[in-house]
Short mmCIF file of C-alpha atoms in Angstrom, two decimals:
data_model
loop_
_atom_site.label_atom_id
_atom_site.label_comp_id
_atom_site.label_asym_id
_atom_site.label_seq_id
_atom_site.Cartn_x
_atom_site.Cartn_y
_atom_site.Cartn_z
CA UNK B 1 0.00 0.00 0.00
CA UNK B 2 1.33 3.58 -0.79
CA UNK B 3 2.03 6.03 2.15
CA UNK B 4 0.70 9.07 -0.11
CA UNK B 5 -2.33 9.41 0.77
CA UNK B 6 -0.83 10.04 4.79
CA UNK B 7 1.79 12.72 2.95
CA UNK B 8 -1.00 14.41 0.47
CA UNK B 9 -2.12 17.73 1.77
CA UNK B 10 -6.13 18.03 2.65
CA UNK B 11 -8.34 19.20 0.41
CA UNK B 12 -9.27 21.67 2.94
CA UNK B 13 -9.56 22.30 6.59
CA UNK B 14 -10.97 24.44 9.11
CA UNK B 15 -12.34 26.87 6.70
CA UNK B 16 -13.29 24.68 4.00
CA UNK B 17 -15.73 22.83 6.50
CA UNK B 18 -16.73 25.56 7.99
CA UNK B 19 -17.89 27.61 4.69
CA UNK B 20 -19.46 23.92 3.25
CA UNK B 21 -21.28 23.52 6.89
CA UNK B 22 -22.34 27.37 6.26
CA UNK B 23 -23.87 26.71 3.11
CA UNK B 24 -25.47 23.55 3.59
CA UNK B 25 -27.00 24.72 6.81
CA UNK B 26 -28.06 28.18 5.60
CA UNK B 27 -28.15 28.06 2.20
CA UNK B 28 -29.79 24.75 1.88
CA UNK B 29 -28.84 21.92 0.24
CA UNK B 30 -30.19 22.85 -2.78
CA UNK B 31 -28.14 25.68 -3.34
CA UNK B 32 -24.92 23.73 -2.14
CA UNK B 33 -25.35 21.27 -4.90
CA UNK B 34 -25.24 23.86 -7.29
CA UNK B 35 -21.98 24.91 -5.97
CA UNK B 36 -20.41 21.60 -6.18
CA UNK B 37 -20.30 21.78 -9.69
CA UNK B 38 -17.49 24.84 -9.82
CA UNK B 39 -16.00 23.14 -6.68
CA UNK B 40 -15.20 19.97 -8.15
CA UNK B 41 -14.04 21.64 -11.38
CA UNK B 42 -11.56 23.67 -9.00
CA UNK B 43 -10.31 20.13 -7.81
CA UNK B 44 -10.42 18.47 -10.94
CA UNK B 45 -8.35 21.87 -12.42
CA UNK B 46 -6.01 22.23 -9.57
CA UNK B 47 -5.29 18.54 -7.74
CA UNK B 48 -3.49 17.19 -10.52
CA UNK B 49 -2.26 13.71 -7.98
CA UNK B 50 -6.06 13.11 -7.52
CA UNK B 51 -6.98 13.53 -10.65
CA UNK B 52 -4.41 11.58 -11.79
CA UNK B 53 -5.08 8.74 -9.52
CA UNK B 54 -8.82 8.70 -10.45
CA UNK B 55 -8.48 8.76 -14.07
CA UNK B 56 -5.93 5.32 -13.59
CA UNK B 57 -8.57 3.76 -11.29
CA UNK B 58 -11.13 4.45 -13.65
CA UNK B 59 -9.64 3.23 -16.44
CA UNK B 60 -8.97 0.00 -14.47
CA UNK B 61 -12.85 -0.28 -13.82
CA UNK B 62 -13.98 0.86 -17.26
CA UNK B 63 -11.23 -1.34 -19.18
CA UNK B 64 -9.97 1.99 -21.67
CA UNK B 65 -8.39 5.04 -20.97
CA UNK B 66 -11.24 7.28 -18.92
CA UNK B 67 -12.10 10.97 -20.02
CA UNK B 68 -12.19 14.15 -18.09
CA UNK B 69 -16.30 13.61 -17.99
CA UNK B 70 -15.67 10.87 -15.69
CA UNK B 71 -13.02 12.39 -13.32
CA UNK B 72 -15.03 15.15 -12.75
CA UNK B 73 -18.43 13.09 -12.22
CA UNK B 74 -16.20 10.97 -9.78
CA UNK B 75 -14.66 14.20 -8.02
CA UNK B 76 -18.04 15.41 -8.14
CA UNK B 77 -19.75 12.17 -6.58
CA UNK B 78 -17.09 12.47 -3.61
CA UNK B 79 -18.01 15.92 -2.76
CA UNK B 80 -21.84 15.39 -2.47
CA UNK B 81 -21.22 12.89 -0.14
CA UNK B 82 -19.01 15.30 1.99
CA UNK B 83 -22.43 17.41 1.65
CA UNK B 84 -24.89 14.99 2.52
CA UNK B 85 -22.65 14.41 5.68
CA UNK B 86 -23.58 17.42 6.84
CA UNK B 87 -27.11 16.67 7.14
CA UNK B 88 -25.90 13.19 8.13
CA UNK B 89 -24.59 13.74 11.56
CA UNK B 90 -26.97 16.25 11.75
CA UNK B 91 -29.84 13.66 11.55
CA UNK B 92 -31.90 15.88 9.17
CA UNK B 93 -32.93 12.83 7.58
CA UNK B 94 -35.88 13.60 6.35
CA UNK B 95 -33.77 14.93 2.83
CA UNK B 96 -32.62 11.38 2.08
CA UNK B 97 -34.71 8.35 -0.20
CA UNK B 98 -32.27 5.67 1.64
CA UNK B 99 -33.06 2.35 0.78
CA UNK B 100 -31.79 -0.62 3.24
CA UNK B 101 -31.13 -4.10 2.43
CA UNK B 102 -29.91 -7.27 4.42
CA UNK B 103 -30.87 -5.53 8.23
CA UNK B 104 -31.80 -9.10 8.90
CA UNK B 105 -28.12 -9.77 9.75
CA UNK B 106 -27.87 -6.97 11.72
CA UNK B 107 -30.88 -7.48 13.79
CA UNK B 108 -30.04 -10.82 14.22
CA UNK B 109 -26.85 -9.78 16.22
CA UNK B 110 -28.46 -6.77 18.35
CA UNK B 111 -31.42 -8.05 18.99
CA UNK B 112 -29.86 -10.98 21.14
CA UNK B 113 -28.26 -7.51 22.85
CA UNK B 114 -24.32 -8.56 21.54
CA UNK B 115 -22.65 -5.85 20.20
CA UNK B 116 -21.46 -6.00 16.37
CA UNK B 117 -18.44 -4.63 14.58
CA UNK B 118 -19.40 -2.41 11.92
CA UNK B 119 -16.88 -2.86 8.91
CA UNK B 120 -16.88 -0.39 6.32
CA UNK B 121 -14.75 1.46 3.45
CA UNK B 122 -14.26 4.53 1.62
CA UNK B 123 -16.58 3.66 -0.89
CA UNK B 124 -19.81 5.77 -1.08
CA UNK B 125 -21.14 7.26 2.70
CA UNK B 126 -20.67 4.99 5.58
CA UNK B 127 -22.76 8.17 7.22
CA UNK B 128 -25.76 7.01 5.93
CA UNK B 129 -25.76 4.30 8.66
CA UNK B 130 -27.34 7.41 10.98
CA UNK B 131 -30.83 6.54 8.85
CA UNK B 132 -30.77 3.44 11.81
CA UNK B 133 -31.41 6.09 14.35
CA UNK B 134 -34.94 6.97 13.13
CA UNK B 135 -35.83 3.34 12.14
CA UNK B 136 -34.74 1.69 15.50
CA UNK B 137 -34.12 4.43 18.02
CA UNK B 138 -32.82 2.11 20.36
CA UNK B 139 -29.86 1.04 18.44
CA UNK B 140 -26.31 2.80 19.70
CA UNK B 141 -23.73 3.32 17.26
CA UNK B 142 -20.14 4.19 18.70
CA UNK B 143 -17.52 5.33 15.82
CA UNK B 144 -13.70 4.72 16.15
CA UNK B 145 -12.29 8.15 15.16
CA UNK B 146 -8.93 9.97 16.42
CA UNK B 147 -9.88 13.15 18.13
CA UNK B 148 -6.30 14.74 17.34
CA UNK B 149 -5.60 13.71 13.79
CA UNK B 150 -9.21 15.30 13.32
CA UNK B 151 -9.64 18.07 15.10
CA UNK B 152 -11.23 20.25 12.11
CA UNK B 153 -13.87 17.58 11.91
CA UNK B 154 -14.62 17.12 15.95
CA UNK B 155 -14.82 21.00 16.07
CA UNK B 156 -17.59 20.51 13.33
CA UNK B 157 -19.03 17.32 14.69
CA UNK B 158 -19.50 18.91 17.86
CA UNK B 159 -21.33 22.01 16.45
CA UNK B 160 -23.97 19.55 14.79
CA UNK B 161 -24.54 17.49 17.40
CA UNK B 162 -23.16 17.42 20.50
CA UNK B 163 -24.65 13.86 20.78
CA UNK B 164 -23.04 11.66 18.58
CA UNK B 165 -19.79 13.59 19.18
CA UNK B 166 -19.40 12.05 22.20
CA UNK B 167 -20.56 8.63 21.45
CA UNK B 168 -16.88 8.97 19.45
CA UNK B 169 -14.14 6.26 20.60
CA UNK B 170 -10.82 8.18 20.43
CA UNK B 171 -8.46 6.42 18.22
CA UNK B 172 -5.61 8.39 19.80
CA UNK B 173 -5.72 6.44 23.01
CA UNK B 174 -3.43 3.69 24.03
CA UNK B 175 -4.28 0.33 21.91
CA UNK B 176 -5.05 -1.37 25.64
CA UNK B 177 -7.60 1.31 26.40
CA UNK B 178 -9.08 1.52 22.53
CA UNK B 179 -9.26 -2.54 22.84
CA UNK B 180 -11.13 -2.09 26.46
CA UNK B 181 -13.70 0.63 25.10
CA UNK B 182 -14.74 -1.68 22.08
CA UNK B 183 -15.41 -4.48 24.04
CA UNK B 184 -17.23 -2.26 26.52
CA UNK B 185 -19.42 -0.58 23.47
CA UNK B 186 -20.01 -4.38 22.82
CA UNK B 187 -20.86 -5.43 26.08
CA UNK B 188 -24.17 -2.59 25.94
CA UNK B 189 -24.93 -4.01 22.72
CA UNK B 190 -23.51 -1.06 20.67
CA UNK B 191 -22.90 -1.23 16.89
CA UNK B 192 -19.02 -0.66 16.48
CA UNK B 193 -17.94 1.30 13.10
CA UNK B 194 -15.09 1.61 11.81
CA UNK B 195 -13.37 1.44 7.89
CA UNK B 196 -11.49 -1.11 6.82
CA UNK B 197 -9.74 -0.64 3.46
CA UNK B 198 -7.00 1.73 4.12
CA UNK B 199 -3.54 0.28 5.70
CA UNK B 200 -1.54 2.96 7.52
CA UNK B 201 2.65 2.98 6.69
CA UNK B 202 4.62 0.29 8.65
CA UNK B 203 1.24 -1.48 9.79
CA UNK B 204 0.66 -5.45 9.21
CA UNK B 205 -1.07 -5.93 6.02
CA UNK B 206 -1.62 -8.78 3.74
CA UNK B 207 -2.28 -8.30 -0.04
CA UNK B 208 -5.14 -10.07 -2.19
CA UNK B 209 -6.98 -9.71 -5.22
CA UNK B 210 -9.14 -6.51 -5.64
CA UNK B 211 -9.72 -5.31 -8.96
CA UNK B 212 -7.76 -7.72 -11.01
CA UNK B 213 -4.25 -6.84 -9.06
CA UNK B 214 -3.49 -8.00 -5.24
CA UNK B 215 -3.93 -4.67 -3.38
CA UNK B 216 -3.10 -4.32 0.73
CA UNK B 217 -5.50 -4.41 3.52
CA UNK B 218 -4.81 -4.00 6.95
CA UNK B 219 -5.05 -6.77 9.00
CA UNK B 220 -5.66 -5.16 12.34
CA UNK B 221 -9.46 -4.92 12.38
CA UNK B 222 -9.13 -8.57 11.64
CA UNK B 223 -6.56 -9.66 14.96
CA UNK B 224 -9.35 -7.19 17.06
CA UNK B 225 -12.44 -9.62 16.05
CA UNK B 226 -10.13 -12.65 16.68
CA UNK B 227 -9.42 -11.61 19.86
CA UNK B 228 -12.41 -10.34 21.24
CA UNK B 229 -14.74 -12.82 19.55
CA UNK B 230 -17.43 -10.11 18.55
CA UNK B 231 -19.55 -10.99 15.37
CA UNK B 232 -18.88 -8.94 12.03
CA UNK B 233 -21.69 -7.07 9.59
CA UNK B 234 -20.42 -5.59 6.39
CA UNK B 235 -21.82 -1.99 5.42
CA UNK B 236 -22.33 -0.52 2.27
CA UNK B 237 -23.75 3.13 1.70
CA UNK B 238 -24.01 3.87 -2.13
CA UNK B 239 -24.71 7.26 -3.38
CA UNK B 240 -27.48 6.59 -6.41
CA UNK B 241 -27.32 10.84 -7.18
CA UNK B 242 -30.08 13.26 -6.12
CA UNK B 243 -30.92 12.41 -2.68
CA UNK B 244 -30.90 8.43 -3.34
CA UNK B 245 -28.44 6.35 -1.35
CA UNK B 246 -28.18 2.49 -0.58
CA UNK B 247 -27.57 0.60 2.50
CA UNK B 248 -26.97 -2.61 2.19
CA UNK B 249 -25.36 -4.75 5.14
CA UNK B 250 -23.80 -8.51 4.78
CA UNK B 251 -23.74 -10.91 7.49
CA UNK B 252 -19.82 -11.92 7.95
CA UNK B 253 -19.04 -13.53 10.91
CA UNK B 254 -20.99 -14.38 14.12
CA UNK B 255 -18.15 -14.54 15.89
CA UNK B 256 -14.19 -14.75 14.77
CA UNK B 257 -12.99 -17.15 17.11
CA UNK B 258 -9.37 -18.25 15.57
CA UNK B 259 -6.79 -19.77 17.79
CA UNK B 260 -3.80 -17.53 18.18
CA UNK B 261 -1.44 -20.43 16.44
CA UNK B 262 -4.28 -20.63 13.09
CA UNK B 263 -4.45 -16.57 12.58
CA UNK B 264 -1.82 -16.01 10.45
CA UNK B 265 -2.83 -18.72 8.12
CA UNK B 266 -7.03 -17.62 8.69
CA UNK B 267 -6.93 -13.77 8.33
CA UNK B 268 -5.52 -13.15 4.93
CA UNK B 269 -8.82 -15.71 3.73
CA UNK B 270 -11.29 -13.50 5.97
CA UNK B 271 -9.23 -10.15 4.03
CA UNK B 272 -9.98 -12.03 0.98
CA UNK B 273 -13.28 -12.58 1.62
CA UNK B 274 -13.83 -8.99 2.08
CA UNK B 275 -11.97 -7.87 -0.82
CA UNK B 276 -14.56 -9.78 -2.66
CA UNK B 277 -17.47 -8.46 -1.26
CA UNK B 278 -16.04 -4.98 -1.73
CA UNK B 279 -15.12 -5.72 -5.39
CA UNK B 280 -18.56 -6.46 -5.39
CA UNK B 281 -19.77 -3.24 -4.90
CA UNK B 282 -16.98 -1.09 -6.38
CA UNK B 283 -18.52 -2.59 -9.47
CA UNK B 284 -21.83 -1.88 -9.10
CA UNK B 285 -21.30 1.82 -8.26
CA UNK B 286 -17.58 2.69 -9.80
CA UNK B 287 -17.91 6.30 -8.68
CA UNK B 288 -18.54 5.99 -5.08
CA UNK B 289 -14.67 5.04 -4.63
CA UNK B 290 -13.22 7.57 -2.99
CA UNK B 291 -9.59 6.41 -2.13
CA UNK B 292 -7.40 9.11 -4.54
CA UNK B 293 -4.48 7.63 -4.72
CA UNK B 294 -2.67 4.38 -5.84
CA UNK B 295 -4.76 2.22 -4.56
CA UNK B 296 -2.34 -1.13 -5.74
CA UNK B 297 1.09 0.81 -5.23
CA UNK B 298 3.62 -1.08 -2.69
CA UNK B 299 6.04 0.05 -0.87
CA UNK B 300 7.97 -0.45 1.87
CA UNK B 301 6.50 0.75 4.44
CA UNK B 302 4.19 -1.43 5.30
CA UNK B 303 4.45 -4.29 7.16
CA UNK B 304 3.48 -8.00 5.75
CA UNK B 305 0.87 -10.23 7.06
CA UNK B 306 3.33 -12.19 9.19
CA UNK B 307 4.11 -9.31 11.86
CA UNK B 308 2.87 -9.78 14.74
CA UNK B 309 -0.53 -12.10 13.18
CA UNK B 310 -0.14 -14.42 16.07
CA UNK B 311 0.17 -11.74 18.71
CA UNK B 312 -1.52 -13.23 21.90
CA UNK B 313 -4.47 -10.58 22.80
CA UNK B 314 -2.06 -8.84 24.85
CA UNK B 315 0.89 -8.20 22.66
CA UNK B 316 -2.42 -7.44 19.41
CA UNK B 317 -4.10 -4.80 22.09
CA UNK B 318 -0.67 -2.70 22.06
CA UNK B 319 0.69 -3.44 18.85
CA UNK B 320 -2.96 -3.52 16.48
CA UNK B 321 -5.72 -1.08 18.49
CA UNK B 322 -4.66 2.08 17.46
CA UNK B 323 -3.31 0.43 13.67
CA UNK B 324 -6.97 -0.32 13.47
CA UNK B 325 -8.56 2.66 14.27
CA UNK B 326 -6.34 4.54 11.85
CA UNK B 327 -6.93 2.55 9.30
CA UNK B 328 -10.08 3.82 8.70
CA UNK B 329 -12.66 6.01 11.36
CA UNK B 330 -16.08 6.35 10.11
CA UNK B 331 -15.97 10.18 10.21
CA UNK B 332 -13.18 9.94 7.45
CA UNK B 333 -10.01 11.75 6.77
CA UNK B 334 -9.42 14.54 4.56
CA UNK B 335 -10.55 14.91 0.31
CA UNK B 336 -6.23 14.86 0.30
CA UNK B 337 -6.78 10.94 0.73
CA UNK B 338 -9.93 9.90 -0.27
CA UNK B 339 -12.27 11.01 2.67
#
């Protein structure tokens, strides 16, 4: 996996969420849809690494060389998501025609009162999960997020709604204490959400097939839901244009329960598993990817499969809880690296 999408600059900041947050919330989000169109021209004019990245993943979807059209349309498709966010953690929900599939598998889990970990990606809006909160009021949802790295975003979170801003797990802690507050979320029957697809520099990984290349995924969210046995639902939010989105969830595992000698040979088949599923619906809606940059690049700074995956829970708590966390929190990083 590439470090550049850790180096690349935001697409943003302080001001840029605070003007978007602005609009949306006083303007509308009528009138803030009209503006994405010169805002993702900007990007499409002036982020030449993105664009560059999204053209070559493109192409690899679409099988040819992909035209400017389709950068911007996929530039454009990331920043109404960043939109709809807004509303999103706002719960303004009424906006949104989301349509849910599979919460069979998710009901299944929480209504025995065991808590389930959430896996997402960077594909579409993993916000769209807040649509739960007005079907089943009585469903928590805790979101792995570091506080520090995104301070922009807590300051923003925290003007929206005070609420869910605290229901936040700080990825920034010690992995011990980030290990301890999952299984404590879990223990009150909490939905636990965090992303999945991104592997941080220097962090265990393991590559498989995804997209017709082996690509790296982190194995740390894998290790956590060996160790502490908690079952798995896969989440998909997929941004249909307008005010249409998809939720689809996947029943994965009802419980990872791998003996600490059979992980290293059992996680990079689980990763593999989920690579598939993602492919899945990377196909289906090609423009809802939202990791810009090399998604298949290696380097060497990240770690292989074999470090540390048969840690004892220990030894994972320190070495994987906070890899895990930065991997991928719900709340997303910056339009520099996808989210």
């Amino acid at each position: 996996m590439s470090a550049q999408w850790k180096r690349r600059h935001e697409g943003g900041g302080r001001f840029a969420l605070a003007l978007i947050r602005l609009i949306g919330c006083y303007g509308g989000r009528g009138l803030a849809r009209l503006l994405l169109h010169p805002i993702a021209l900007y990007f499409l004019l002036r982020r030449g690494e993105e664009r560059r990245d999204s053209r070559a993943y493109l192409s690899r979807m679409f099988g040819r060389r992909a035209g400017w059209r389709e950068v911007l349309r996929h530039i454009r498709t990331f920043a109404q998501t960043i939109l709809d966010r807004l509303f999103l953690l706002s719960e303004d929900l009424r906006r949104f025609d989301v349509r849910v599939s599979g919460l069979e598998a998710l009901h299944a889990q929480l209504d025995r009162g065991r808590g389930v970990l959430v896996f997402g990606s960077h594909l579409g809006s993993f916000e769209v999960l807040r649509v739960l909160s007005r079907r089943r009021p009585d469903y928590k949802i805790r979101v792995l997020l570091d506080k520090g790295h995104s301070a922009a975003l807590m300051q923003v979170l925290d003007a929206l709604n005070p609420e869910i801003a605290a229901t936040v797990i700080d990825a920034g802690q010690s992995g011990p204490a980030i290990m301890l507050a999952i299984q404590q979320a879990a223990d009150e029957g909490a939905m636990i959400a965090l992303l999945v697809d991104r592997t941080q520099p220097g962090e265990p990984s393991v590559r498989v097939p995804f997209l017709g290349t082996p690509a790296a995924f982190p194995t740390a969210p894998w290790q956590i839901a060996a160790v502490l046995k908690i079952p798995v639902v896969l989440a998909f939010g997929l941004y249909r244009g307008g005010n249409r989105y998809d939720l689809v969830f996947e029943a994965f595992s009802d419980g990872i329960d791998l003996p600490r000698r059979e992980r290293a040979a059992a996680i990079p088949a689980l990763i593999g598993r989920y690579a598939a599923r993602l492919e899945h619906h990377v196909r289906d809606a090609p423009y809802n990817w939202f990791n810009f940059y090399d998604f298949w690049e290696h380097d060497d700074e990240t770690g292989d499969a074999d470090n540390g995956a048969t840690d004892g829970p220990g030894t994972q708590g320190r070495r994987h809880g906070r890899a895990a966390v930065r991997a991928g929190p719900v709340l997303g990083d910056g339009a520099g690296g996808g989210r």
